[in-house]
Each structure stands twice: as structure tokens, then as C-alpha cells.
PDB file of C-alpha atoms and ligand atoms in Angstrom:
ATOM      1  CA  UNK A   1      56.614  37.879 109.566  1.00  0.00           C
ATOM      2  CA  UNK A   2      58.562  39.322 112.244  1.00  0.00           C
ATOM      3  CA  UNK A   3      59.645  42.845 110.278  1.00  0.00           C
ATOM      4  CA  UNK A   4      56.518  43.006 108.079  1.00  0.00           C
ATOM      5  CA  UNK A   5      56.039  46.675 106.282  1.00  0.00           C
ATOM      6  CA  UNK A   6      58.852  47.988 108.415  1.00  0.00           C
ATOM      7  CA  UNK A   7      61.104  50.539 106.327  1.00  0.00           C
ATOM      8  CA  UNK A   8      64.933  49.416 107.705  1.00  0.00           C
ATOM      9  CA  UNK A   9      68.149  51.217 106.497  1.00  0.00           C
ATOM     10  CA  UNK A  10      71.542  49.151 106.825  1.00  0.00           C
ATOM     11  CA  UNK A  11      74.867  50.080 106.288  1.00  0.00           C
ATOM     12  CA  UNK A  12      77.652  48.045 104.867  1.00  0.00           C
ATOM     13  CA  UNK A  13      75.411  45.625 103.893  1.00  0.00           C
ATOM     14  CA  UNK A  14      77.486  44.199 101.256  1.00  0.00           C
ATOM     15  CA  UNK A  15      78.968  41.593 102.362  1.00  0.00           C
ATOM     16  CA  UNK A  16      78.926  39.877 105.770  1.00  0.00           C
ATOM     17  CA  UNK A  17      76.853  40.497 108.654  1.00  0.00           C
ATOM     18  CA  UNK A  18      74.987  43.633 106.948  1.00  0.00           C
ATOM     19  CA  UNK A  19      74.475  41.631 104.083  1.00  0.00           C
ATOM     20  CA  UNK A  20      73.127  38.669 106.397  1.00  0.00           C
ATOM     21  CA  UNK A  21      71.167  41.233 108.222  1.00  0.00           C
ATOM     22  CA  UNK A  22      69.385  42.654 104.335  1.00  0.00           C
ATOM     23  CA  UNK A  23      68.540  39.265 103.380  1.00  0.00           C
ATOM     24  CA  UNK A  24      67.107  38.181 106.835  1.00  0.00           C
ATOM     25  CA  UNK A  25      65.225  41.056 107.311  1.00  0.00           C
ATOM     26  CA  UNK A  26      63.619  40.936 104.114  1.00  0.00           C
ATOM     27  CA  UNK A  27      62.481  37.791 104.392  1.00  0.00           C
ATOM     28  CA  UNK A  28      60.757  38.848 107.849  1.00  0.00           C
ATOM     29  CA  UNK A  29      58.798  41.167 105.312  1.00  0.00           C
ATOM     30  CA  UNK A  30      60.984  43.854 105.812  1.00  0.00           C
ATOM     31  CA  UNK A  31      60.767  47.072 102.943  1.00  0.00           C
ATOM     32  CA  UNK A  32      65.409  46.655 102.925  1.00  0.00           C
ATOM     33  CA  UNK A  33      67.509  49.682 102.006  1.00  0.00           C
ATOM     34  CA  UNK A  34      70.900  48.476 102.085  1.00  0.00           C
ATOM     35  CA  UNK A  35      73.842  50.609 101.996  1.00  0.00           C
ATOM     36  CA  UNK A  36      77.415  50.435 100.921  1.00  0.00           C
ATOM     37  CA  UNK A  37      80.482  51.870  99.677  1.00  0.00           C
ATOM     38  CA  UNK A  38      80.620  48.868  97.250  1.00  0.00           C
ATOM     39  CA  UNK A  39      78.421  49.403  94.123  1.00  0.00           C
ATOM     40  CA  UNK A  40      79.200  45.919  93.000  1.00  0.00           C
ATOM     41  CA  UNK A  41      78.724  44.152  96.267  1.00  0.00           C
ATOM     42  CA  UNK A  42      75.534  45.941  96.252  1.00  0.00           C
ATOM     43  CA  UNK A  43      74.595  44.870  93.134  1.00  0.00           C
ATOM     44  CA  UNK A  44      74.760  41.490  93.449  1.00  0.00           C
ATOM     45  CA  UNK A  45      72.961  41.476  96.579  1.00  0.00           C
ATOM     46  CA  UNK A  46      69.872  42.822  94.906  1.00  0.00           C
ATOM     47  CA  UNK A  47      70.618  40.171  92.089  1.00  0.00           C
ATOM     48  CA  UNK A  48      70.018  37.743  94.956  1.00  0.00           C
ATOM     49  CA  UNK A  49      67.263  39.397  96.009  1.00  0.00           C
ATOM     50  CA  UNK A  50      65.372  41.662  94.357  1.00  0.00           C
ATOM     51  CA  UNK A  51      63.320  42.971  96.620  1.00  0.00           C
ATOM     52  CA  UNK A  52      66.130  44.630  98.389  1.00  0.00           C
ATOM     53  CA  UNK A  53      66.646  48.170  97.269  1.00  0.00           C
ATOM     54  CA  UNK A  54      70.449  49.642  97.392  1.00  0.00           C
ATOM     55  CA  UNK A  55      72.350  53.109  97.751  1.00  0.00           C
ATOM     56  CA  UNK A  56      75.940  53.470  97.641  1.00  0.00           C
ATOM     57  CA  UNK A  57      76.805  55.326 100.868  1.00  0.00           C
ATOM     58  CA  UNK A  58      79.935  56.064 101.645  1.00  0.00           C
ATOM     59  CA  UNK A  59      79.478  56.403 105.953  1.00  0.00           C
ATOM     60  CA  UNK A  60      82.220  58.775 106.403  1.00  0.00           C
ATOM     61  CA  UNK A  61      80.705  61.580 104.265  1.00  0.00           C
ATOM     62  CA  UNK A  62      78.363  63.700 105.742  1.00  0.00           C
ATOM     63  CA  UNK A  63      77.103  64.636 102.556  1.00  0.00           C
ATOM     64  CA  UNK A  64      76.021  61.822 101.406  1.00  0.00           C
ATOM     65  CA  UNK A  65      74.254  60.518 104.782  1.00  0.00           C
ATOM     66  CA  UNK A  66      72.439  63.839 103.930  1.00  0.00           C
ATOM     67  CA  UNK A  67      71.681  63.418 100.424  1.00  0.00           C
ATOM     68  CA  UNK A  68      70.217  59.310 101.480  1.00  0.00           C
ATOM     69  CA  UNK A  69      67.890  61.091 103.994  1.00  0.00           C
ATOM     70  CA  UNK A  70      66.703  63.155 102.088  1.00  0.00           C
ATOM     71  CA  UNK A  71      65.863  60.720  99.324  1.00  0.00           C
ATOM     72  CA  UNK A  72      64.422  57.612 101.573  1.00  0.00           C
ATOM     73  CA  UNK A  73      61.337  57.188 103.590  1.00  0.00           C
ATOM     74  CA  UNK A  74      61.096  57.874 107.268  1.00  0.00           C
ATOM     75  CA  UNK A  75      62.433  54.250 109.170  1.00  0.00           C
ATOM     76  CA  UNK A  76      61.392  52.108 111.773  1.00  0.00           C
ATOM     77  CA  UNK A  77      64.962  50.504 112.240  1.00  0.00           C
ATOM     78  CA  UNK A  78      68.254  51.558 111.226  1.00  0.00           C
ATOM     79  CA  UNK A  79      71.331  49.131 111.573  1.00  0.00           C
ATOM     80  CA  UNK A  80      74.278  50.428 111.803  1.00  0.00           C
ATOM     81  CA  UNK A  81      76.963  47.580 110.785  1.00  0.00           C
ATOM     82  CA  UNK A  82      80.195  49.848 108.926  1.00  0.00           C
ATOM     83  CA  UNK A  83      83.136  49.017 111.126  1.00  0.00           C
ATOM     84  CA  UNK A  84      87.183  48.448 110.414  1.00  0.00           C
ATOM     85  CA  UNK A  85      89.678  46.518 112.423  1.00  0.00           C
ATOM     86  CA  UNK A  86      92.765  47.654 112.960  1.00  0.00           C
ATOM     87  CA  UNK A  87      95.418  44.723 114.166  1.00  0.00           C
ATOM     88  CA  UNK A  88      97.836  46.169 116.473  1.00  0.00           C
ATOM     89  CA  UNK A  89      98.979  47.294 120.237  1.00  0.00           C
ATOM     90  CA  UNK A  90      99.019  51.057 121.895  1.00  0.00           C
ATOM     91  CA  UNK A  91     102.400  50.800 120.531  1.00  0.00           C
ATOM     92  CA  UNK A  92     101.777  49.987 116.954  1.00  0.00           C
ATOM     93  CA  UNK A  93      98.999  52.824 116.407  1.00  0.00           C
ATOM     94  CA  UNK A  94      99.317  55.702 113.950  1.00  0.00           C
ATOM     95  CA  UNK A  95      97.162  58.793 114.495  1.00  0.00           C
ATOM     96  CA  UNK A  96      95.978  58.547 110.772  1.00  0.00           C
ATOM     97  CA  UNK A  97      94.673  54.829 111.579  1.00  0.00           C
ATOM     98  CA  UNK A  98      93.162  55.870 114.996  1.00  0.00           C
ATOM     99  CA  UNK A  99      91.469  58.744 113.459  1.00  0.00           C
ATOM    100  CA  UNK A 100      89.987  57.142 110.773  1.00  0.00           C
ATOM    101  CA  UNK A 101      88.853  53.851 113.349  1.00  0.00           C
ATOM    102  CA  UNK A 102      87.020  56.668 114.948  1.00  0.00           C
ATOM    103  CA  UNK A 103      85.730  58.424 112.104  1.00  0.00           C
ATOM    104  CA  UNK A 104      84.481  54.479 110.618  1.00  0.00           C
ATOM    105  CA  UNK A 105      82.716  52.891 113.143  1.00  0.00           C
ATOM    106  CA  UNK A 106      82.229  55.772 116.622  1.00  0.00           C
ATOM    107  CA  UNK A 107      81.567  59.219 114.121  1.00  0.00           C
ATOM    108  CA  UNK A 108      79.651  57.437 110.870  1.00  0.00           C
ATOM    109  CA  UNK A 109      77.303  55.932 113.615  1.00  0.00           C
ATOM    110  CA  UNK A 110      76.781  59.407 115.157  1.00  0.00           C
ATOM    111  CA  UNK A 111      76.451  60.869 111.775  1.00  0.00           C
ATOM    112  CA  UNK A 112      74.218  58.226 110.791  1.00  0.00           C
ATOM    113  CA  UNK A 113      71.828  58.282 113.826  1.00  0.00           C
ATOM    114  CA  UNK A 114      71.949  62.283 113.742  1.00  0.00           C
ATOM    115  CA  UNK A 115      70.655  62.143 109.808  1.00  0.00           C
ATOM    116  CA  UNK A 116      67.519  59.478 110.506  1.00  0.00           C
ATOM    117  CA  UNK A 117      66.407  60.008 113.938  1.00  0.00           C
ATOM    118  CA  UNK A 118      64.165  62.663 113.301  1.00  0.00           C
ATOM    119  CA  UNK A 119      61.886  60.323 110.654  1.00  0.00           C
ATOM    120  CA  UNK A 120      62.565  57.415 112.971  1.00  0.00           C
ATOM    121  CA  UNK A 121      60.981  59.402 115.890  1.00  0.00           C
ATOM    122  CA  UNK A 122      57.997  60.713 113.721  1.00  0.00           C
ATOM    123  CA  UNK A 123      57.616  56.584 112.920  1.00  0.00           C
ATOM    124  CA  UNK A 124      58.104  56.350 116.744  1.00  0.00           C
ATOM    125  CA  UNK A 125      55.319  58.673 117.318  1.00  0.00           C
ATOM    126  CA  UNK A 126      53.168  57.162 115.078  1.00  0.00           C
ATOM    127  CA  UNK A 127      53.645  53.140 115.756  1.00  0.00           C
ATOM    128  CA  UNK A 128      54.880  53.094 119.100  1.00  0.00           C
ATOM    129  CA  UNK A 129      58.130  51.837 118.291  1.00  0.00           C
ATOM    130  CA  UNK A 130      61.493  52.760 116.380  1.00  0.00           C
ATOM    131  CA  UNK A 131      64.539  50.757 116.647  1.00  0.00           C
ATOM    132  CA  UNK A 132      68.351  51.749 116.539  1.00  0.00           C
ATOM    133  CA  UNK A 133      70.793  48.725 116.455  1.00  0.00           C
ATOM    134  CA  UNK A 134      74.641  49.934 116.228  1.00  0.00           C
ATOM    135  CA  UNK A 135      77.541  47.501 115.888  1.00  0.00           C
ATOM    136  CA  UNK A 136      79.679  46.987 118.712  1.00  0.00           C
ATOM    137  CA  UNK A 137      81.770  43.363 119.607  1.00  0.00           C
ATOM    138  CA  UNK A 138      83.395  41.474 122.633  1.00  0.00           C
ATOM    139  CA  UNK A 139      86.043  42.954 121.849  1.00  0.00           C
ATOM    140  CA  UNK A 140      85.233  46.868 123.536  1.00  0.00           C
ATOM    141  CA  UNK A 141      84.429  47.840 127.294  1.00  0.00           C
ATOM    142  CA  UNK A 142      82.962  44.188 127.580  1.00  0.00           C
ATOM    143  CA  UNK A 143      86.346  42.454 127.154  1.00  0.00           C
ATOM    144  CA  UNK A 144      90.273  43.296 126.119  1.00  0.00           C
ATOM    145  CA  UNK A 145      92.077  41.536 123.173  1.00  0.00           C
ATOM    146  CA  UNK A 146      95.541  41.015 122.561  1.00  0.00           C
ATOM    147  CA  UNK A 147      96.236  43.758 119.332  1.00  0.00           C
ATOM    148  CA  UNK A 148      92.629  45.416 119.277  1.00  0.00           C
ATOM    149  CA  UNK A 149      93.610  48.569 120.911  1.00  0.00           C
ATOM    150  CA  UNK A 150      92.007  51.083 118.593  1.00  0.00           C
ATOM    151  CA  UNK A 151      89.047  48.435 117.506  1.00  0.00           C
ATOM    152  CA  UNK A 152      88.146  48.314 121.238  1.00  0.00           C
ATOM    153  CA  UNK A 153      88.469  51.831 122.164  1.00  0.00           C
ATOM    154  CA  UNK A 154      85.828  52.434 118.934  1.00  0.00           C
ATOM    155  CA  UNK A 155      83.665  49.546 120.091  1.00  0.00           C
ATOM    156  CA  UNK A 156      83.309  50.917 123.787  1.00  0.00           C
ATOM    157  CA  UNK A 157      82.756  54.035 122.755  1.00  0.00           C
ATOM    158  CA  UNK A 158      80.000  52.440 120.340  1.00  0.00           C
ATOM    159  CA  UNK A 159      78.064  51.407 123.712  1.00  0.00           C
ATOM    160  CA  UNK A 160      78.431  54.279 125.441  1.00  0.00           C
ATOM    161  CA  UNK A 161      76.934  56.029 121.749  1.00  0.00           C
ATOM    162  CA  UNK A 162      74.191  53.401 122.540  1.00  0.00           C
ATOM    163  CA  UNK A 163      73.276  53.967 125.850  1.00  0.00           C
ATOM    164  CA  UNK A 164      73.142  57.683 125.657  1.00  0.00           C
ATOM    165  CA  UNK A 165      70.994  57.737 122.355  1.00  0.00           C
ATOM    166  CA  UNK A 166      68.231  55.172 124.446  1.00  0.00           C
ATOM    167  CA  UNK A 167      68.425  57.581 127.806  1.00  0.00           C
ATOM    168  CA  UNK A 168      67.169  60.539 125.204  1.00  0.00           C
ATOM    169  CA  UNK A 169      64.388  58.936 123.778  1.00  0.00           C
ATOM    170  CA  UNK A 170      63.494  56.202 126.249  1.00  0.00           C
ATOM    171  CA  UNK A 171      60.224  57.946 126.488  1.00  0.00           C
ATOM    172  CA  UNK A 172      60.094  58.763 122.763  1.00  0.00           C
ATOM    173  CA  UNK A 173      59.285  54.852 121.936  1.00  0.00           C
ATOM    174  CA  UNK A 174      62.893  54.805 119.858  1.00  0.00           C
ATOM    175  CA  UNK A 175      65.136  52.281 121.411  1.00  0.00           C
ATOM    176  CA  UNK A 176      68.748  51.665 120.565  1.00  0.00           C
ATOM    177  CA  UNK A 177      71.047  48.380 121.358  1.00  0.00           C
ATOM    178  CA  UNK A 178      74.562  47.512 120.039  1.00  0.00           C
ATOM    179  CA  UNK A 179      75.427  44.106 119.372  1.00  0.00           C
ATOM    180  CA  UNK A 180      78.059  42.287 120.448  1.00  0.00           C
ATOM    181  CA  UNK A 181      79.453  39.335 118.006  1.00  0.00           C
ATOM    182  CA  UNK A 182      82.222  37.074 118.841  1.00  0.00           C
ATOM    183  CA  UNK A 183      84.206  36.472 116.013  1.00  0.00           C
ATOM    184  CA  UNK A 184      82.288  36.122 112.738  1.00  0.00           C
ATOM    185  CA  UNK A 185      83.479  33.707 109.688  1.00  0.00           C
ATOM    186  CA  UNK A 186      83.175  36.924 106.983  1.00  0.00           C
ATOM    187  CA  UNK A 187      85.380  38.443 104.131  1.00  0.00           C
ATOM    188  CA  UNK A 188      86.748  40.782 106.289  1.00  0.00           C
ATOM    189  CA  UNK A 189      88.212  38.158 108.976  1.00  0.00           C
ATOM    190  CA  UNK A 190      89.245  35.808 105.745  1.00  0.00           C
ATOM    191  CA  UNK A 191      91.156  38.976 104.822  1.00  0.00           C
ATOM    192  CA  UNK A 192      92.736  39.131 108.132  1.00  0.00           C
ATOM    193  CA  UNK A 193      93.788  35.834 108.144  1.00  0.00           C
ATOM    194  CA  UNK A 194      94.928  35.663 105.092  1.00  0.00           C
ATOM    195  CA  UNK A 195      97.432  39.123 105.761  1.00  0.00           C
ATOM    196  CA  UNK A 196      99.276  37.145 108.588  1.00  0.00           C
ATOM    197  CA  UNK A 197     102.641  35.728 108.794  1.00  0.00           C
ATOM    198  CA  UNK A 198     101.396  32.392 109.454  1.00  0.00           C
ATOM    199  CA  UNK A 199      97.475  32.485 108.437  1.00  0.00           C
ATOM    200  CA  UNK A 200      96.982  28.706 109.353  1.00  0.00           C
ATOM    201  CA  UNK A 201      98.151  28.849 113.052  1.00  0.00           C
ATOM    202  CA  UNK A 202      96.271  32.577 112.414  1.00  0.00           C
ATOM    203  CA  UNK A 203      92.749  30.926 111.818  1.00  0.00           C
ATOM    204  CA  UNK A 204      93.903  28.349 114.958  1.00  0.00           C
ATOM    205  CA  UNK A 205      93.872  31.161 117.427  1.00  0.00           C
ATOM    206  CA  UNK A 206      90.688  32.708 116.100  1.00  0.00           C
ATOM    207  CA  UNK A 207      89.133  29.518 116.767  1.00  0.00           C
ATOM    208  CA  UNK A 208      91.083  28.871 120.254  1.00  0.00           C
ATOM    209  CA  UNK A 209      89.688  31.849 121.602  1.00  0.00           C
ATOM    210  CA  UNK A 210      85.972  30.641 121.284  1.00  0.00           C
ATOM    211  CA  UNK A 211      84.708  28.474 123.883  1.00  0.00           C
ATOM    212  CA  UNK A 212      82.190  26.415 121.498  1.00  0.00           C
ATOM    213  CA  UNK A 213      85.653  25.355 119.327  1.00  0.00           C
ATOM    214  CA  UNK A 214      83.867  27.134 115.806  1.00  0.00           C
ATOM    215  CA  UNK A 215      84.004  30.530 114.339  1.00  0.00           C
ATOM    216  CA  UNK A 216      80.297  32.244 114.340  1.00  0.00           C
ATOM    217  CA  UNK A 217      79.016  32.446 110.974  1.00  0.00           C
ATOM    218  CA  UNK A 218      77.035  35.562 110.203  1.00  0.00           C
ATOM    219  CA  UNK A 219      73.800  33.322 110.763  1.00  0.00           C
ATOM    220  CA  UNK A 220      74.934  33.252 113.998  1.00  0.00           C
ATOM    221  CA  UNK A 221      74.660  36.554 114.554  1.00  0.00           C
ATOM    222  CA  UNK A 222      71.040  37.375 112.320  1.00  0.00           C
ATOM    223  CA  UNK A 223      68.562  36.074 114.933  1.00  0.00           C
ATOM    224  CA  UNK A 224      69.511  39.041 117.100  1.00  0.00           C
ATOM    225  CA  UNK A 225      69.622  41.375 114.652  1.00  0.00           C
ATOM    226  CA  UNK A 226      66.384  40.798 113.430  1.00  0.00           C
ATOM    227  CA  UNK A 227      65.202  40.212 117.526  1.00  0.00           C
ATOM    228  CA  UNK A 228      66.979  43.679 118.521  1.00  0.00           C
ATOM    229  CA  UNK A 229      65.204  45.509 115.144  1.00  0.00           C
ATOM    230  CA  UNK A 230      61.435  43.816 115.692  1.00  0.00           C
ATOM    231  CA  UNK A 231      58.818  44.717 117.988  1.00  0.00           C
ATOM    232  CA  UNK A 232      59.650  41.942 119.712  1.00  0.00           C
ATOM    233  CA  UNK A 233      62.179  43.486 121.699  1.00  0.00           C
ATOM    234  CA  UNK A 234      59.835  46.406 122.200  1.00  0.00           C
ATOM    235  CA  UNK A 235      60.975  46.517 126.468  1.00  0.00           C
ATOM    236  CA  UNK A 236      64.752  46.393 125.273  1.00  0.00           C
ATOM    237  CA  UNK A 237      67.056  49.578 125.243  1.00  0.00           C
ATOM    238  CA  UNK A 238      70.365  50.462 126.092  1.00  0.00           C
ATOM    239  CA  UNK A 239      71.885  47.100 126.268  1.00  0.00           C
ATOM    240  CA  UNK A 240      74.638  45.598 124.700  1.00  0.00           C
ATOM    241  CA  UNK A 241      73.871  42.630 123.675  1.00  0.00           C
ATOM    242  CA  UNK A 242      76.438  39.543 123.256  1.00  0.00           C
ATOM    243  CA  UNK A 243      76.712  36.884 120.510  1.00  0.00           C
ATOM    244  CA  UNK A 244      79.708  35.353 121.530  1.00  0.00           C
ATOM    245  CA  UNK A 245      79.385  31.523 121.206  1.00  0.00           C
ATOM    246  CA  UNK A 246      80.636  31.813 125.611  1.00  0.00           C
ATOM    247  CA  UNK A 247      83.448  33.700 125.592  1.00  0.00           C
ATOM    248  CA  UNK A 248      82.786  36.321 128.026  1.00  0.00           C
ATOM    249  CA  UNK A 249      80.892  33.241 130.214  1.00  0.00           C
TER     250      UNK A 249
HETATM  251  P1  NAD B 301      83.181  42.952 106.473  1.00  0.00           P
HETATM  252  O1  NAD B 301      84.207  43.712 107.268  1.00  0.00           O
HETATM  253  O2  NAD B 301      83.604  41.727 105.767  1.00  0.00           O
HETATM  254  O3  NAD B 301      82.488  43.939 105.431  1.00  0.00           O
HETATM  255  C1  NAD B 301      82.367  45.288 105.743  1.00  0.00           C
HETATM  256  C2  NAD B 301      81.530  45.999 104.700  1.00  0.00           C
HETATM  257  O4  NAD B 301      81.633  47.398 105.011  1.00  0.00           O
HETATM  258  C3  NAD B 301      82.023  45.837 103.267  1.00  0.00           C
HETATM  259  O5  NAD B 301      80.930  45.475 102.425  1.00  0.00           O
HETATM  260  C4  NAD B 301      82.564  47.221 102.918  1.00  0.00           C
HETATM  261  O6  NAD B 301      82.422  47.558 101.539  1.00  0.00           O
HETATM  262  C5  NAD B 301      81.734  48.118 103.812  1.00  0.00           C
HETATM  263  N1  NAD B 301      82.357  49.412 104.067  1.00  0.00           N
HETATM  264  C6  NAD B 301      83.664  49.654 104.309  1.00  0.00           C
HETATM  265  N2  NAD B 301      83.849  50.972 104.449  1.00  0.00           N
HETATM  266  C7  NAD B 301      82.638  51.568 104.305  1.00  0.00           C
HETATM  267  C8  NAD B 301      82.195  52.913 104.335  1.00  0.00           C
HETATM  268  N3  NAD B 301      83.047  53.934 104.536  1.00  0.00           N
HETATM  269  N4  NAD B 301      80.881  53.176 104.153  1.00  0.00           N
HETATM  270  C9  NAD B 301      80.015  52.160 103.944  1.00  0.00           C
HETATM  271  N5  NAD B 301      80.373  50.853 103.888  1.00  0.00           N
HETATM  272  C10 NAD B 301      81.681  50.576 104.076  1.00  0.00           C
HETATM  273  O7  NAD B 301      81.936  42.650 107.412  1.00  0.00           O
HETATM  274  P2  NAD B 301      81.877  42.073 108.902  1.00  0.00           P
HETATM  275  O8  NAD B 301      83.122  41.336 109.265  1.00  0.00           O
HETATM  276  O9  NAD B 301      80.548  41.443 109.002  1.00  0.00           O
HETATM  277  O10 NAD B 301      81.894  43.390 109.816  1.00  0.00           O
HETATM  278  C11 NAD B 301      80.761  44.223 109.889  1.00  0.00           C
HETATM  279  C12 NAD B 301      80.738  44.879 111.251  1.00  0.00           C
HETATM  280  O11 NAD B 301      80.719  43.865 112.256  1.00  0.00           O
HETATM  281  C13 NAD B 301      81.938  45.775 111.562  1.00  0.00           C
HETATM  282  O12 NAD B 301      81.492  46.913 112.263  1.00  0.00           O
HETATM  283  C14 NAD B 301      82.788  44.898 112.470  1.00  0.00           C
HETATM  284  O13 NAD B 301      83.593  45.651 113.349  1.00  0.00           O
HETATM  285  C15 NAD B 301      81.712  44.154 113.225  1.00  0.00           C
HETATM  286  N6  NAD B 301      82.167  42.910 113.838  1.00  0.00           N
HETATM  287  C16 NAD B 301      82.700  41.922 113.073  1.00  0.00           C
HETATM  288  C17 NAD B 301      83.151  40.769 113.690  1.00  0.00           C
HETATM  289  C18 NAD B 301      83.789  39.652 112.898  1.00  0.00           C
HETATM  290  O14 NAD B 301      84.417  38.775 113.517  1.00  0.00           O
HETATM  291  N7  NAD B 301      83.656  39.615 111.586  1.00  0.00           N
HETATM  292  C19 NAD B 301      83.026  40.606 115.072  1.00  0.00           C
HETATM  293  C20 NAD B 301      82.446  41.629 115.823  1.00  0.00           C
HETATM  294  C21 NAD B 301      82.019  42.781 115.191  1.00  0.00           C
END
């Protein structure tokens, strides 16, 4: 088992990719704490599987990132999934919904990594190897979308969160990656689609846009999760890593 007897923390494991991620990684023998602001969602992803324990965590509070550390184990991998996506040009952005992108997926991350890096570089210390995996996307400094202009400002400024967190601790044994999907069959895109004008030529020109002809589905997007969080990847850190069924080919 690829994740055997490793402690990993995930947020917004709910539903979609996190929730992918909890369910793969446990069944590479992983000890899963998954994380949401969802109790129910939560809930009936430890009815699925039960060796999976849960927390609600609401990201954006730094009190109760503090309160989780405080309560869990020291971690070998933390995956740091949260994110929102805001539709819209530079045009149609308010500051509330460009602050809060930021606060979501750039400042939750930093809050998150700031909270369980010390216990992840203690593991680090002891094992050789810790491993920070942050949520980034295509859609960031990798590559511009039509009506993703807070999304990608968040998701650049994701990797450059990435890269600076592996040039501190390169020689600490904790690496960090961000990974890249392209766009990912979940809830959250269903939702997205579904809040069009026209959500049947909307689901057209999600699929248009990937090369392969198919939406990803999230276990698409596991095997690198679960790569980018095991030893295997033990000589990988900084990157940003894409899973983008060729669009950026
Ligand atoms: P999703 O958007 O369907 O679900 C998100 C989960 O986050 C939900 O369970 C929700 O309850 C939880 N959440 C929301 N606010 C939270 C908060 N404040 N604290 C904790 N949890 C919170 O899932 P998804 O589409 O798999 O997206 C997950 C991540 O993947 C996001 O960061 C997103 O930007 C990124 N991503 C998604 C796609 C895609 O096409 N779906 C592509 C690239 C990147």
C-alpha cells in the first residue's frame, strides 16, 4: 500500500476531488482526516467508509485551523483541496468576491500550511519525508480562460505559495506540489452548469475545450494525488503538476 500508516489531513473533502482523494488514500492504507465545512457531506463519507475520520473545518477561520491542530496527530501529508470559482471578466469582479477568492483558496492554504507544518516537519525529521500538495488548475499562471479572472489570479498565486513553501524546506525533507486539473466532472462544475443561461451548449464548451473530447472525472485526477502525497515522489518539489487530459499540449 502506497500511503500505509501515513497520518494525511484533507480539506474539503466532501464531495469531489477531496472526497476522491479520502477514499483513495485510505485505501493506500492511509490513517484519513478529512475536513469540511459540510457536516453532512462529511458524514456520509465516513458512512462509506468508516475508516475515514472527519472534522468540520471551516478553512477561512483561523480559529478553527487552530483548534484541528491542536486536536490531530502530527502529518505526513496535508492536501489542500478548498477552492471557489468565480465566473466572470476583470470587468465583472466585485471586491467582496475577489476578497473572499483570495481568502478561499490563496489565504486558507497559507493558514492551513502555517497551522501543520511544524508537526509535518517533526514527521519530516523523523521519516525522511513530509508532503504538502495544494490545489491549483490550468486555469492560473499555466494558462488564461475566458471569465476566470479572479479563479486564475488565486490559482497562480497558489503556485507561487507552492514553490516558495518547497525552497524553505527543500532541505527539511517536506516537499510541496500543487496540482493542476483540467476540468473535473464534480458537484461544483454540475452547479456551474446548471446556473447558466443555456447549461446544455454550457456543458458543450466545457467539453470543447478538452483535447481528449471528455470531462476528467475526479478518478482522473486521484492517481496524482496519491503519487504527489507518497514516498514515491520523494525527488519531487516545487512543481506544478498538470492533469489536463492535453490541453496545455
Ligand atoms: P467542489 O467544488 O464540488 O466541492 C468543494 C468542497 O469544498 C465542498 O465539499 C464544500 O463543502 C467545501 N468547502 C467550501 N467552502 C469551504 C470552506 N470554507 N472550508 C472547508 N471546505 C469548504 O469540489 P471540486 O470541484 O473537486 O473542487 C475542489 C478543488 O479543486 C477546488 O480548489 C477547485 O478550484 C479545484 N479544481 C476543480 C476543478 C474542476 O473542474 N472541478 C478543476 C481544477 C481545480
Amino acid at each position: 500500500m502506497r500511503l500505509n500508516g501515513l497520518n494525511i489531513l484533507i480539506t474539503a473533502a466532501g464531495q469531489g476531488i477531496g472526497r476522491a482523494s479520502a477514499l483513495a488514500a485510505a485505501a493506500e492504507g492511509a490513517n484519513v482526516f478529512a475536513t469540511d465545512i459540510n457536516s453532512e457531506a462529511l458524514a456520509s463519507l465516513s458512512a462509506e467508509n468508516s475508516s475515514i475520520r472527519t472534522s468540520r473545518l471551516d478553512v477561512t477561520k483561523q480559529s478553527e485551523i487552530d483548534d484541528l491542530a491542536a486536536k490531530l496527530p502530527k502529518m505526513d501529508g496535508l492536501f489542500n483541496c478548498a477552492g471557489i470559482v468565480h465566473n466572470g471578466t476583470v470587468l465583472d469582479i466585485t471586491d467582496a468576491d475577489w476578497a473572499f477568492a483570495f481568502e478561499l483558496n490563496v489565504t486558507a492554504m497559507m493558514r492551513m500550511c502555517r497551522a501543520f507544518l511544524p508537526g509535518m516537519l517533526e514527521r519530516a525529521g523523523e521519516t525522511g519525508t513530509a508532503s504538502v500538495l495544494n490545489m491549483a488548475s490550468m486555469a492560473s499562471s499555466i494558462k488564461g480562460f475566458a471569465n476566470r479572472a479572479s479563479y486564475g489570479a488565486t490559482k497562480a498565486a497558489v503556485i507561487g505559495l507552492t514553490k516558495s513553501i518547497a525552497a524553505d524546506f527543500v532541505k527539511q525533507g517536506l516537499r510541496c506540489n500543487a496540482i493542476c486539473p483540467g476540468t473535473v466532472d464534480t458537484p461544483s462544475l454540475r452547479g456551474r452548469i446548471a446556473a447558466s443561461a443555456d447549461p446544455v451548449q454550457a456543458e458543450k464548451d466545457f467539453v470543447a475545450r478538452q483535447p481528449m473530447g471528455r470531462l476528467a472525472s475526479v478518478d482522473d485526477i486521484t492517481p496524482m494525488v496519491i503519487y504527489l502525497l507518497s514516498p514515491e515522489s520523494r525527488f519531487v518539489s516545487g512543481q506544478a503538476m498538470l492533469v489536463d487530459g492535453g490541453v496545455t499540449i
